[in-house]
Coordinates of C-alpha atoms in Angstrom, one line a residue:
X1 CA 117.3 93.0 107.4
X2 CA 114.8 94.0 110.2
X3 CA 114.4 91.3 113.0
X4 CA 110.5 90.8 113.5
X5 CA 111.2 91.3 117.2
X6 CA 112.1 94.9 116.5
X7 CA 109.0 95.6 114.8
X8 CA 106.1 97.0 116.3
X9 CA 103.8 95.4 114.0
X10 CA 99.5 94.3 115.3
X11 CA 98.5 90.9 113.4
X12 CA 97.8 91.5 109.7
X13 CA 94.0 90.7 108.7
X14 CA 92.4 90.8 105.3
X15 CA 88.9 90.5 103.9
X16 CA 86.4 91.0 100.9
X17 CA 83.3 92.8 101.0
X18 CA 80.5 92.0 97.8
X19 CA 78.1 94.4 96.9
X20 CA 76.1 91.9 94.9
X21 CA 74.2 94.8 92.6
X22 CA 77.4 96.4 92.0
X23 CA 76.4 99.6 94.0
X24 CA 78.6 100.2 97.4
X25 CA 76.7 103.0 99.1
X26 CA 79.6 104.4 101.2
X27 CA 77.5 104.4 104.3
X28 CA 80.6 102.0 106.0
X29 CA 83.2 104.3 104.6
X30 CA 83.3 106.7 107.3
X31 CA 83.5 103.9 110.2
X32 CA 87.0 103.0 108.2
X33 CA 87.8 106.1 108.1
X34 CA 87.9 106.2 111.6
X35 CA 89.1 103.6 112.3
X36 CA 92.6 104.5 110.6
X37 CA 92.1 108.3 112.2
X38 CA 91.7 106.3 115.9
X39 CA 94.6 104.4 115.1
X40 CA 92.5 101.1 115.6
X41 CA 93.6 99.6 112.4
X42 CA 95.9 100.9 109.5
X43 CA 95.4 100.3 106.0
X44 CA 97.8 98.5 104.0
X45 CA 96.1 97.9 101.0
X46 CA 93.0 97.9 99.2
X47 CA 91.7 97.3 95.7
X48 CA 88.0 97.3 94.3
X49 CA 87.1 94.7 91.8
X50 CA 83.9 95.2 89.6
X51 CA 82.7 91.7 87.8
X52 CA 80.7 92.2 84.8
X53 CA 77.4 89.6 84.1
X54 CA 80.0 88.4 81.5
X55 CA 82.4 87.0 84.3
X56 CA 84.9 89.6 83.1
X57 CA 86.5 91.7 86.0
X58 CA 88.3 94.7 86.4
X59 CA 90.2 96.4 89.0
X60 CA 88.8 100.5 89.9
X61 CA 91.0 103.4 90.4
X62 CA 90.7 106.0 93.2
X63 CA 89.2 108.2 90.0
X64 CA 86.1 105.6 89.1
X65 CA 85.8 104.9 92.5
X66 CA 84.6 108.6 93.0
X67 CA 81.5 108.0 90.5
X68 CA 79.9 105.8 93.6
X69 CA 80.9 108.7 96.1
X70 CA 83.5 106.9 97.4
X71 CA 86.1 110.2 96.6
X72 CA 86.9 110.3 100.3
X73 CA 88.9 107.2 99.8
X74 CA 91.7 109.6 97.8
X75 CA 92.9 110.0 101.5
X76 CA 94.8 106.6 100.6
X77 CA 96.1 108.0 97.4
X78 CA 99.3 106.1 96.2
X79 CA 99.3 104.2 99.6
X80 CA 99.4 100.3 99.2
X81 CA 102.4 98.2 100.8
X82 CA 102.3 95.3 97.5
X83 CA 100.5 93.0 99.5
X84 CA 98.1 92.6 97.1
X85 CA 98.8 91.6 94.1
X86 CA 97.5 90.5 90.6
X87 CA 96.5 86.7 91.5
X88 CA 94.8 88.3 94.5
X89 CA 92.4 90.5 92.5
X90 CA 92.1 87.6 90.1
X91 CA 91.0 85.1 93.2
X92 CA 88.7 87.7 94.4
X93 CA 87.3 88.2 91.0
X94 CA 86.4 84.2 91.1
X95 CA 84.8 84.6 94.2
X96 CA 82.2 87.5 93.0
X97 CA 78.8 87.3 91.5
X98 CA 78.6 88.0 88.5
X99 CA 77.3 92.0 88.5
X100 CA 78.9 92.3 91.6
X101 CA 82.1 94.9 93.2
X102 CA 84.1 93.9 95.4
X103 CA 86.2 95.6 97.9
X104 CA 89.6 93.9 99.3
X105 CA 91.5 95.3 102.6
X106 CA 94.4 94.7 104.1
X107 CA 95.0 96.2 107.2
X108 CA 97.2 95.8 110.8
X109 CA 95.1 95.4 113.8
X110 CA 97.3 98.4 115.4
X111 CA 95.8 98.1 118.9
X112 CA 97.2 94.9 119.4
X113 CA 101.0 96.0 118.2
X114 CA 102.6 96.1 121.8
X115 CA 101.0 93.1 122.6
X116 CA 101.7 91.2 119.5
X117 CA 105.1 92.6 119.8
X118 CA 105.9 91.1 123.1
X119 CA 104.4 87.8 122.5
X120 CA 107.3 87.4 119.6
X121 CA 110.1 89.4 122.0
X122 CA 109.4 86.6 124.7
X123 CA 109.6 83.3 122.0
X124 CA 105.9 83.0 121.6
X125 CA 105.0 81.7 118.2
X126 CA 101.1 81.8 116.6
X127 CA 100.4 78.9 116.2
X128 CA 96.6 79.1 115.4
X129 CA 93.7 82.1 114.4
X130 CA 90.8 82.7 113.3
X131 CA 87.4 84.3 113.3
X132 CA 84.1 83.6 114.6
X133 CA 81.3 84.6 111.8
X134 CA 78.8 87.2 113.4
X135 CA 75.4 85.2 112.3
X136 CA 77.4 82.1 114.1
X137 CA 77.6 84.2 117.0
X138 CA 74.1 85.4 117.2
X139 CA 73.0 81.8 116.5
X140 CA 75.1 80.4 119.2
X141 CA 73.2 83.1 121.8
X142 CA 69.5 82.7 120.3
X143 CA 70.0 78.8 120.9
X144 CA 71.9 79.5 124.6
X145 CA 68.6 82.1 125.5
X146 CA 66.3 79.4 124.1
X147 CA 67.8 76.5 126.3
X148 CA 67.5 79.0 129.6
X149 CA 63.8 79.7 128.3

């Protein structure tokens, strides 16, 4: 078995995307695209979920992907590291509207590997993480310039 101190492995993020009418447009595609050519991030997984107005879901291959001119996505052809797995698509599912798809990635934050790799090679442990929404963000600055106003 590998140690995890001989792995040089970034922190390990996930999220889900909703196209509420059920329509991606693939205008983000090509900014994850390079962001895996860059070597910023590297996919892991990914699965598209499409919920029907009934409720029912179902989970798109690369092939009915390409209908929505997503076919540049057949770069991650039979890549997927079994992250993701049935009760994930299932909780994702339960998390759409209904006439929604749904995209879910999984990815490693490569640009942080050597760092991330010697905070575990020197005993450090994560103990805490998160993320800071964007509208939060914006929010937090709007209120900041109106107080300096």
């Amino acid at each position: 078995m590998t140690e995890p101190d001989d792995l040089e492995l970034g922190p390990i993020d996930y999220l889900v995307v909703e196209y509420p009418n059920g329509e991606p447009t693939g205008e983000a595609l090509p900014y994850l695209l390079d962001l895996v050519d860059q070597g910023v991030i590297r996919l892991l997984d990914f699965a598209v979920v499409s919920k029907a107005e009934d409720g029912s879901a179902t989970a798109l291959s690369l092939d009915e992907l390409a209908q929505y001119g997503a076919d540049q996505l057949s770069v991650f052809a039979g890549a997927g590291s079994g992250l993701l797995d049935k009760e994930d698509i299932a909780e994702t599912a339960a998390i759409l509207s209904p006439g929604a798809m749904g995209a879910i990635l999984v990815y490693e934050n490569t640009w942080a590997a050597p760092f991330a790799t010697a905070l575990r090679k020197s005993g450090a442990q994560l103990v805490a993480n998160g993320r800071i929404a964007v509208n939060d963000l914006i929010a937090a600055l709007d209120e900041a310039d109106e107080e300096n106003v």
